[in-house]
Short mmCIF file of C-alpha atoms in Angstrom, two decimals:
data_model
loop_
_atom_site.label_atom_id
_atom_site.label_comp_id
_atom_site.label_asym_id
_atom_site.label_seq_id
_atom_site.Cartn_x
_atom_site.Cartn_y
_atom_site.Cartn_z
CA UNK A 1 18.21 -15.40 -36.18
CA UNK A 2 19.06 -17.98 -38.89
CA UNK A 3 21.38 -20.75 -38.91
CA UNK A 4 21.97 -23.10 -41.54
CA UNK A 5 23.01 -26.53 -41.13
CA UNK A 6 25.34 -29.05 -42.68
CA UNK A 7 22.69 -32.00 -42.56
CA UNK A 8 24.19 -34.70 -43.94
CA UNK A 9 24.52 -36.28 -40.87
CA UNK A 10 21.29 -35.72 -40.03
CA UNK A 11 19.75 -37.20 -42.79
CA UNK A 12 21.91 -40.44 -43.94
CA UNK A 13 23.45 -41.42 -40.07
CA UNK A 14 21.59 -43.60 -38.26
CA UNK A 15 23.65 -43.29 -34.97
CA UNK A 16 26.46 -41.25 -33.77
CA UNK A 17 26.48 -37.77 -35.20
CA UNK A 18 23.29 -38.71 -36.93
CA UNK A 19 21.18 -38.64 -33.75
CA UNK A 20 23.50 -35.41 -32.64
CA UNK A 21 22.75 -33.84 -35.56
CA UNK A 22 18.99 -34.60 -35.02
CA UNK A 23 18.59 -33.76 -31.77
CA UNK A 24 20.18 -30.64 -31.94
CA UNK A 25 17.72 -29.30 -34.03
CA UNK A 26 15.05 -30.41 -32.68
CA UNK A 27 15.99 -28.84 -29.70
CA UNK A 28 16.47 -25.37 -30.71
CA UNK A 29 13.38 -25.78 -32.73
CA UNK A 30 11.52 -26.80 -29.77
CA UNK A 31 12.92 -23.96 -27.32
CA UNK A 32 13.42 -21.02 -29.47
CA UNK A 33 10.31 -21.23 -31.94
CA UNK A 34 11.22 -17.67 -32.75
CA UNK A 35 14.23 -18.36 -34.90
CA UNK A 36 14.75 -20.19 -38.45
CA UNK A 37 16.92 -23.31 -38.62
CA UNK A 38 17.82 -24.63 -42.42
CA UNK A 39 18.84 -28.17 -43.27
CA UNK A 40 21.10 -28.10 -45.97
CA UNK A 41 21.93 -31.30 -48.09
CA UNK A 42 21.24 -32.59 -51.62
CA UNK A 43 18.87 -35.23 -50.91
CA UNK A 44 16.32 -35.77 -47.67
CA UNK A 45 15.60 -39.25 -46.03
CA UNK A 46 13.03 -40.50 -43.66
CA UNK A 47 15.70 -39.98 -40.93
CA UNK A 48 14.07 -36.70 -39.04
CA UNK A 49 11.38 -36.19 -41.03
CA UNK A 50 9.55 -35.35 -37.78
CA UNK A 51 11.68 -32.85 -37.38
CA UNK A 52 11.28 -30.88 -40.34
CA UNK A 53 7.20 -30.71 -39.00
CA UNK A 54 8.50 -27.75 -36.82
CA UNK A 55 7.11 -24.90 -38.51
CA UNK A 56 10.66 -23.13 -38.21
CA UNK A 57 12.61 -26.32 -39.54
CA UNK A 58 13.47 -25.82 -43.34
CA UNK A 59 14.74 -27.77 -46.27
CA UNK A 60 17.25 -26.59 -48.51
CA UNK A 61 17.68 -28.44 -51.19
CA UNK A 62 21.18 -28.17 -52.76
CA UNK A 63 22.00 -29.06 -56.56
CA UNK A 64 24.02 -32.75 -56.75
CA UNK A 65 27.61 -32.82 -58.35
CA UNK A 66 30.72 -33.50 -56.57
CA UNK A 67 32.14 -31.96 -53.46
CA UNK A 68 28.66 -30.21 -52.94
CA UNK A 69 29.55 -30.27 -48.96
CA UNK A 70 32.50 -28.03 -49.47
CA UNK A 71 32.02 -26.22 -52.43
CA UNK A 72 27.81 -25.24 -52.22
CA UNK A 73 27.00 -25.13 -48.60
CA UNK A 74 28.96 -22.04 -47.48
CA UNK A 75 27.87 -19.95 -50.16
CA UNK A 76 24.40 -21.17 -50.26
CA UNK A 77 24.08 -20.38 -46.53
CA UNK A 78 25.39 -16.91 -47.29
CA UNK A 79 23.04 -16.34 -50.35
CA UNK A 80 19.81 -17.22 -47.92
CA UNK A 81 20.85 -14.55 -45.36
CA UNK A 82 21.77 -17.11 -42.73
CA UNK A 83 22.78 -15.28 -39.89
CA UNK A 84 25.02 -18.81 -38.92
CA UNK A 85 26.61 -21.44 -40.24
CA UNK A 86 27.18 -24.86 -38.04
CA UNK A 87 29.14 -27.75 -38.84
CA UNK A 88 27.84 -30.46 -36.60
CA UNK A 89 30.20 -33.07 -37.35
CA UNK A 90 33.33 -31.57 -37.49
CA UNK A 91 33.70 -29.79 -40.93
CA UNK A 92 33.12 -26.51 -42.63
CA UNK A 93 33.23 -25.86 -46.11
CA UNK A 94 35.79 -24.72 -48.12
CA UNK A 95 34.05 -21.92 -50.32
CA UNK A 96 32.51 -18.68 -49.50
CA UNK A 97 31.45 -15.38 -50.72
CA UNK A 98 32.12 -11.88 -48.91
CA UNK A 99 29.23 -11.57 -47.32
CA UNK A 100 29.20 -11.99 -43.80
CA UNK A 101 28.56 -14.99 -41.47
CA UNK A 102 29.50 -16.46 -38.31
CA UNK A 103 30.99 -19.91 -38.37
CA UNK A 104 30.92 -22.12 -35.39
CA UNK A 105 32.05 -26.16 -35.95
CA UNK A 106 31.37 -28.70 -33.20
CA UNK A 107 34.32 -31.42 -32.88
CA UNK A 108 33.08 -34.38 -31.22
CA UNK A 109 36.29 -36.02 -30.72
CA UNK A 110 39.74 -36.99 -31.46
CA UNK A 111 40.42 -40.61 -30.93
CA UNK A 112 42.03 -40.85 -34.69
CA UNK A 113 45.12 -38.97 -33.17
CA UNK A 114 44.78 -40.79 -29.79
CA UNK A 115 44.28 -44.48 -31.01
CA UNK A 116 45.81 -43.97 -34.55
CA UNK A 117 45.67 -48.37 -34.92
CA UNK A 118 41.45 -47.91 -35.02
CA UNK A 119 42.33 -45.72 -38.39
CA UNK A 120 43.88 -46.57 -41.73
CA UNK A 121 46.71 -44.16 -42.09
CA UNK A 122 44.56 -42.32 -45.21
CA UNK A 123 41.78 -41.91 -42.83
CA UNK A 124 43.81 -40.52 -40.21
CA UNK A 125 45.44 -37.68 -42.69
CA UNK A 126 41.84 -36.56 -44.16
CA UNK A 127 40.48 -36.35 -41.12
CA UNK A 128 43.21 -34.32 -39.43
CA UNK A 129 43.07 -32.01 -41.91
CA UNK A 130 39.44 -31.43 -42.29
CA UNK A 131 39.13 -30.50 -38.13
CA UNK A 132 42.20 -28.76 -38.46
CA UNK A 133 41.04 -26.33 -41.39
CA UNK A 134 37.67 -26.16 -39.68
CA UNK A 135 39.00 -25.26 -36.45
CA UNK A 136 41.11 -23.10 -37.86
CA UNK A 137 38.35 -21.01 -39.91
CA UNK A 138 35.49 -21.36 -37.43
CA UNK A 139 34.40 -18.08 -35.44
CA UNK A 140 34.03 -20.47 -32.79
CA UNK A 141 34.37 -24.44 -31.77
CA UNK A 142 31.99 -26.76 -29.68
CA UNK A 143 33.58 -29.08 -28.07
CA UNK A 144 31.53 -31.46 -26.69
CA UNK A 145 33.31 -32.31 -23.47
CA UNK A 146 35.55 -31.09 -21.62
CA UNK A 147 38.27 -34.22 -22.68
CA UNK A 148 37.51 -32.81 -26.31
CA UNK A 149 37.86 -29.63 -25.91
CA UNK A 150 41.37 -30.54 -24.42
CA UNK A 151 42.48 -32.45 -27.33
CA UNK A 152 41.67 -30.00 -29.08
CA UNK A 153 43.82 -27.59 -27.68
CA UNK A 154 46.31 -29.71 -27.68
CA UNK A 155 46.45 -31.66 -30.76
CA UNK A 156 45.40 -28.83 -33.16
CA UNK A 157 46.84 -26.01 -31.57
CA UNK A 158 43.61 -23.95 -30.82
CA UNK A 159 43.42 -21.46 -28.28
CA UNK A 160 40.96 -22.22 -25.27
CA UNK A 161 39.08 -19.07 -25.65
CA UNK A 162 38.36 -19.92 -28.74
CA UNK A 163 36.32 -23.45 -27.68
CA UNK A 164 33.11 -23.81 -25.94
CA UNK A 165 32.41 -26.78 -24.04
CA UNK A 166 27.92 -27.67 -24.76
CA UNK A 167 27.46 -31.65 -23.40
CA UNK A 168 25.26 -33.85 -25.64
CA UNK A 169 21.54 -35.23 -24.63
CA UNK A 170 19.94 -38.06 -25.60
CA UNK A 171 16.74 -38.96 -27.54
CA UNK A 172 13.70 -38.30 -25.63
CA UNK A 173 12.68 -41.87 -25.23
CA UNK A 174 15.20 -42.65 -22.80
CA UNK A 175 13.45 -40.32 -20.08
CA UNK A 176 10.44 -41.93 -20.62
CA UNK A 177 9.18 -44.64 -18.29
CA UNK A 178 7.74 -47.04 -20.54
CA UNK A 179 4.69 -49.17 -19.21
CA UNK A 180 4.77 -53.21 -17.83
CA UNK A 181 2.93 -54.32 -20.53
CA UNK A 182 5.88 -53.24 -23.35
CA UNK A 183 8.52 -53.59 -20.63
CA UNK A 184 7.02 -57.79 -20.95
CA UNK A 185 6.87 -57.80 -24.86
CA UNK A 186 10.14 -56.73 -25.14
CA UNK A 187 11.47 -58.96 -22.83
CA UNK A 188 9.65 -62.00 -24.62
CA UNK A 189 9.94 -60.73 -27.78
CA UNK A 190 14.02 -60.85 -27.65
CA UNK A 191 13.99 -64.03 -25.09
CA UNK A 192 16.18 -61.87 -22.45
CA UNK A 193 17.03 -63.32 -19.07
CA UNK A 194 14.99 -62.48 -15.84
CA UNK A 195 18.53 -60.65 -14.72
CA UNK A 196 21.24 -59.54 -16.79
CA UNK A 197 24.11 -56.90 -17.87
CA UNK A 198 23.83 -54.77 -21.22
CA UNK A 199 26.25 -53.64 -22.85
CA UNK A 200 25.35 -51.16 -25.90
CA UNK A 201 27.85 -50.20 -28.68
CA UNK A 202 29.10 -50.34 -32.25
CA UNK A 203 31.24 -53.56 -31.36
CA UNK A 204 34.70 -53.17 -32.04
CA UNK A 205 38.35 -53.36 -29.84
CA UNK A 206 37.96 -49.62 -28.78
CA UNK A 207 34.38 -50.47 -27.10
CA UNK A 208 36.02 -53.56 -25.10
CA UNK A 209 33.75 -55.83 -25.13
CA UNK A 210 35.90 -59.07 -24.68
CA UNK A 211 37.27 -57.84 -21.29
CA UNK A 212 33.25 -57.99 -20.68
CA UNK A 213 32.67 -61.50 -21.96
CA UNK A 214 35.85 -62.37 -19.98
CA UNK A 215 33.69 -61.31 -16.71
CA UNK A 216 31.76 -63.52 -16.53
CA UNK A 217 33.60 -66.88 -17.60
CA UNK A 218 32.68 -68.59 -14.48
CA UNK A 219 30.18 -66.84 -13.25
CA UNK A 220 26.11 -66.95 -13.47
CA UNK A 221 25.74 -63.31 -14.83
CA UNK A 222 24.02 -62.69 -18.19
CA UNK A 223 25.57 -60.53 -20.30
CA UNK A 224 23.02 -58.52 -23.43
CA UNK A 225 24.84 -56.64 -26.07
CA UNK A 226 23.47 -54.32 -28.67
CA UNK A 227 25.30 -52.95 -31.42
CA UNK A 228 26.57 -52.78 -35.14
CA UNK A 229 28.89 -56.11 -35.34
CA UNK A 230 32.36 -55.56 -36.88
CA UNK A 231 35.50 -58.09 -37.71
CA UNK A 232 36.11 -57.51 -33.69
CA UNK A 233 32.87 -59.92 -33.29
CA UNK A 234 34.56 -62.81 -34.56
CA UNK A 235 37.39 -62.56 -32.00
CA UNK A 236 34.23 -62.45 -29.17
CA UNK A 237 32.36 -65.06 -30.49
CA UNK A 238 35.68 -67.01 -31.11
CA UNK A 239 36.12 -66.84 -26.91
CA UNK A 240 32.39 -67.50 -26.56
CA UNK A 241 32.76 -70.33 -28.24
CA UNK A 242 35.79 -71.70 -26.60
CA UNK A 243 34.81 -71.27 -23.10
CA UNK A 244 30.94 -72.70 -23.39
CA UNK A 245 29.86 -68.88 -22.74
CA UNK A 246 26.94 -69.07 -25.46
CA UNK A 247 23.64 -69.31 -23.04
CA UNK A 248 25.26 -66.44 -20.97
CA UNK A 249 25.88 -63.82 -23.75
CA UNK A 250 22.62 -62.52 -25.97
CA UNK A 251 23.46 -60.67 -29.45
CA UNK A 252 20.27 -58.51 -30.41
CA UNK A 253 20.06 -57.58 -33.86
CA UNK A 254 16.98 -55.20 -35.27
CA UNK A 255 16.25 -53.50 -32.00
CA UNK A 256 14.16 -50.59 -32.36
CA UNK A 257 14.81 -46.96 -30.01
CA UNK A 258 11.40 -47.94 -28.40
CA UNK A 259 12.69 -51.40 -27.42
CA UNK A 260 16.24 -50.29 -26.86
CA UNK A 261 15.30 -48.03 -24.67
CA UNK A 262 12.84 -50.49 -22.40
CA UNK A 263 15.83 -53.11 -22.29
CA UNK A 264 18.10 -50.61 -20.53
CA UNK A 265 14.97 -50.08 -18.32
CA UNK A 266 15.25 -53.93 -17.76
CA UNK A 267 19.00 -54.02 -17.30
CA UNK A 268 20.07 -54.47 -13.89
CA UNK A 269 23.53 -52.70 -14.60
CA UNK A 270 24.80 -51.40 -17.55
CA UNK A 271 28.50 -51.95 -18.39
CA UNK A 272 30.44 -49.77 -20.88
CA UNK A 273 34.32 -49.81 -20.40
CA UNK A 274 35.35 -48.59 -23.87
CA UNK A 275 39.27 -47.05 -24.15
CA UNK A 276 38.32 -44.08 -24.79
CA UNK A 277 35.55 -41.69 -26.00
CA UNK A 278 34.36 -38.36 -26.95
CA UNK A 279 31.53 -38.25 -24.51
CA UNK A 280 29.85 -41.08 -23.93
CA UNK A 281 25.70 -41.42 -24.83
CA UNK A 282 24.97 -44.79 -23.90
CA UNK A 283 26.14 -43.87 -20.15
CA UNK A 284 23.77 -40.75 -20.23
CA UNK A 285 20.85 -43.40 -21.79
CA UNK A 286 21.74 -45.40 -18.97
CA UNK A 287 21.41 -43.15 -16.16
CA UNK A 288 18.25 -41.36 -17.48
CA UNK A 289 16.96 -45.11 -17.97
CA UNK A 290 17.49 -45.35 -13.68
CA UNK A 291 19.97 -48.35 -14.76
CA UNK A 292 22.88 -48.11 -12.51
CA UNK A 293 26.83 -47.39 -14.32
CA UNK A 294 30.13 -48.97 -14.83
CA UNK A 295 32.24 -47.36 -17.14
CA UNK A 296 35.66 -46.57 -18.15
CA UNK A 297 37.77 -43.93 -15.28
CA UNK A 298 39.43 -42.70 -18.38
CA UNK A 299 38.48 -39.74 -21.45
CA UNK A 300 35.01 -38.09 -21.12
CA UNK A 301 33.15 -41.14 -19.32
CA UNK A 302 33.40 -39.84 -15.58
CA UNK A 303 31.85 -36.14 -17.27
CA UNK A 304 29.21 -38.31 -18.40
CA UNK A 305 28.73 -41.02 -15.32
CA UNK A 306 29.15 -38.26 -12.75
CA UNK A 307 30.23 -39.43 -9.22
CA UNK A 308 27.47 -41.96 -9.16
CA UNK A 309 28.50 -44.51 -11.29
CA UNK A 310 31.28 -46.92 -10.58
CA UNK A 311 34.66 -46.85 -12.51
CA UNK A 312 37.17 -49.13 -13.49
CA UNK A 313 40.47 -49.16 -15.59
CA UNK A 314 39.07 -50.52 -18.69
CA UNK A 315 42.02 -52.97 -19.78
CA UNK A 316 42.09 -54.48 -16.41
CA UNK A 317 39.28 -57.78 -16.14
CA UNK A 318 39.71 -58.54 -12.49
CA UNK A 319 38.79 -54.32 -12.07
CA UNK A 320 35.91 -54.98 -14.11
CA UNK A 321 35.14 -58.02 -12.72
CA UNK A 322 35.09 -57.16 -9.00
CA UNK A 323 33.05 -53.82 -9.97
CA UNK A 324 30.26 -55.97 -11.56
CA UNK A 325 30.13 -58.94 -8.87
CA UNK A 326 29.75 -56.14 -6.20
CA UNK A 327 27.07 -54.63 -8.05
CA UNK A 328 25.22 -57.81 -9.58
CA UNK A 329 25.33 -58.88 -5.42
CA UNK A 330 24.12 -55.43 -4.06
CA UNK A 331 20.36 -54.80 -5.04
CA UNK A 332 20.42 -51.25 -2.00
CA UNK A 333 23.66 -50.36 -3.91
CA UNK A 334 21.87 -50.79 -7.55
CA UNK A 335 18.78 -48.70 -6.44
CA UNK A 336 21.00 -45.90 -4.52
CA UNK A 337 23.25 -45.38 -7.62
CA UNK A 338 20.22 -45.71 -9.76
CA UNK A 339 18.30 -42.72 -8.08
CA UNK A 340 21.68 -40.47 -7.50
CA UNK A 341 22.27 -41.15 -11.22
CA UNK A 342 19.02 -40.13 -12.12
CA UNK A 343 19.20 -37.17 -9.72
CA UNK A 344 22.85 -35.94 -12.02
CA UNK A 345 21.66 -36.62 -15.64
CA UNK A 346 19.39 -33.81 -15.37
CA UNK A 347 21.71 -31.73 -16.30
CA UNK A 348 21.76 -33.08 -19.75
CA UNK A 349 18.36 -32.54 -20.20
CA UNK A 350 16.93 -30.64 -23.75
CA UNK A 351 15.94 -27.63 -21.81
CA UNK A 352 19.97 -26.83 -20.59
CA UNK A 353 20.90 -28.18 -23.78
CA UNK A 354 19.28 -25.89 -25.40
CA UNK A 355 19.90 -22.80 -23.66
CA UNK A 356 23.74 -23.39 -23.80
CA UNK A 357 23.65 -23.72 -27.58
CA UNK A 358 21.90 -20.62 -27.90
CA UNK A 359 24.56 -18.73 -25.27
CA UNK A 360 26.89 -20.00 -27.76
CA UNK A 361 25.20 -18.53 -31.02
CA UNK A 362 24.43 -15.00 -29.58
CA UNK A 363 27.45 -15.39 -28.08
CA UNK A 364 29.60 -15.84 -31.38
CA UNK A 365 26.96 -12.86 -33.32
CA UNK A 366 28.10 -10.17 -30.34
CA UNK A 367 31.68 -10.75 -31.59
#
């Protein structure tokens, strides 16, 4: 079998549908050596390179000139005898030949309809209409929760049968135990507190990070945050600032996925009550990390969290608040959601992963 691939994400994201992209090749490349996976995009980066060291990982290089996504890649695809094309973030192209080929598109989410106020109203119309057409043309949809795939259904009018529901992993070094010697670097290296909080996430009002920071005005709980800082920071810092919170809350900047993933390892709880999301990563990080969960009761997050993490209602602080003194307070509690949370992610390892994307594939050929 071969499927082509629409890897611009893979290439030029570094987060988000970037590392989907990535690790869903990697992968299949890993577990089903036997078939040919093709990365098509006009330019390559260093992003994945390691990837494309698989000897069934190829390049395809496609011309430059404008609208190359929608007007080259289907055709191309076809003209290589891909067996497959996938979309991995949610679009399809717009041009094909006659010659046959399965389509399958995986939609990751649809907070644009469900928080339209994140979105400029331009953003909001292109990308209806790109999920919409690529629904709409696909042979078949990955959806990659169960909240998605019913947004899905409901906002663009797709039939269930029609959308498969494959959960997301994470990269590998997150289910690696990393040694006491880096475990110390990193703590020195980023001056982190002896006990603390983390919160990790592109930081901006749908995350929620201020109903964090408003946790623990009062209290002696250290709060760590990771992520890409947006105009929402200012607001944060603004509070931070007011309330004499500085020496409590830690912005890291330049954190590697090596480090990233050893602070989670040092995190006594990890806190991640965003409004709303399409699955939820940084929860399965978390629990493969043995760091025990509080995250939103709402969207995908209890799919991802399973029944041992705690939940809250995200826009509420004394919910929050309560949910993190209990824990903070409660080292048996920690370590008993911290092993039953380890004991649930498994089922988001690469190996199910893997063989539920390739159901899906021979799945959509037999039809």
């Amino acid at each position: 079998m071969k499927i082509a691939f629409d890897a611009k994400r893979f290439f030029h994201n570094n987060s988000g549908l970037g590392n989907y992209s990535r690790d869903h090749v990697r992968i299949l490349a890993e577990h089903f050596p036997e078939n040919q996976f093709v990365l098509l995009e006009q330019k390559k980066s260093e992003r994945g390179k390691a990837i494309l060291n698989f000897k069934n990982v190829f390049f395809h290089q496609i011309k430059s000139g404008k609208f190359a996504r929608q007007l080259k890649f289907g055709k191309t695809s076809q003209e290589i005898n891909s067996d497959i094309f996938h979309g991995l973030s949610g679009e399809l192209p717009l041009k094909w030949n006659k010659k046959p080929i399965k389509k399958i598109v995986t939609i990751h989410d649809l907070i644009f309809v469900r928080y339209p106020q994140f979105y400029s109203f331009f953003d909001r119309k292109i990308h209806f209409w790109k999920f919409k057409n690529a629904c709409d043309q696909a042979d078949l949809i990955i959806a990659i929760s169960e909240q998605t795939k019913r947004d899905i259904i409901e906002f663009l009018k797709i039939p269930a049968e029609k959308i498969k529901v494959v959960y997301q992993g994470c990269h590998q070094t997150f289910k690696e135990k990393k040694s006491e010697e880096f475990l110390t670097e990193t703590r020195l290296k980023f001056n982190l507190p002896e006990k603390f909080i983390l919160n990790v996430g592109t930081i901006e009002p749908r995350k929620n990070l201020l109903n964090i920071v408003k946790t623990i005005l009062g209290t002696k709980v250290n709060l760590v945050v990771i992520g890409k800082k947006t105009k929402y920071f200012n607001k944060i810092e603004q509070f931070i600032l007011k309330n004499n919170l500085k020496n409590q809350v830690y912005f890291l900047e330049n954190v590697s996925m090596e480090e990233l993933s050893a602070i989670y390892q040092l995190a006594d709880i990890f806190v991640y009550p965003s409004l709303f999301e399409g699955f939820g990563i940084p929860v399965i990080e978390a629990l493969f990390s043995k760091t025990p969960v509080i995250t939103s009761n709402s969207s995908s997050l209890p799919e991802a969290g399973g029944k041992n993490s705690l939940y809250v209602n995200p826009e509420s602080v004394e919910d929050l608040r309560s949910k993190i003194s209990f824990l903070w307070n409660n080292e048996s509690e920690r370590q008993r959601l911290s092993e039953n949370g380890f004991e649930y992610v498994q089922k988001f390892t690469d190996e199910k992963i893997a063989a539920n994307l390739m159901k899906v594939y021979l799945e959509v050929l037999e039809n």
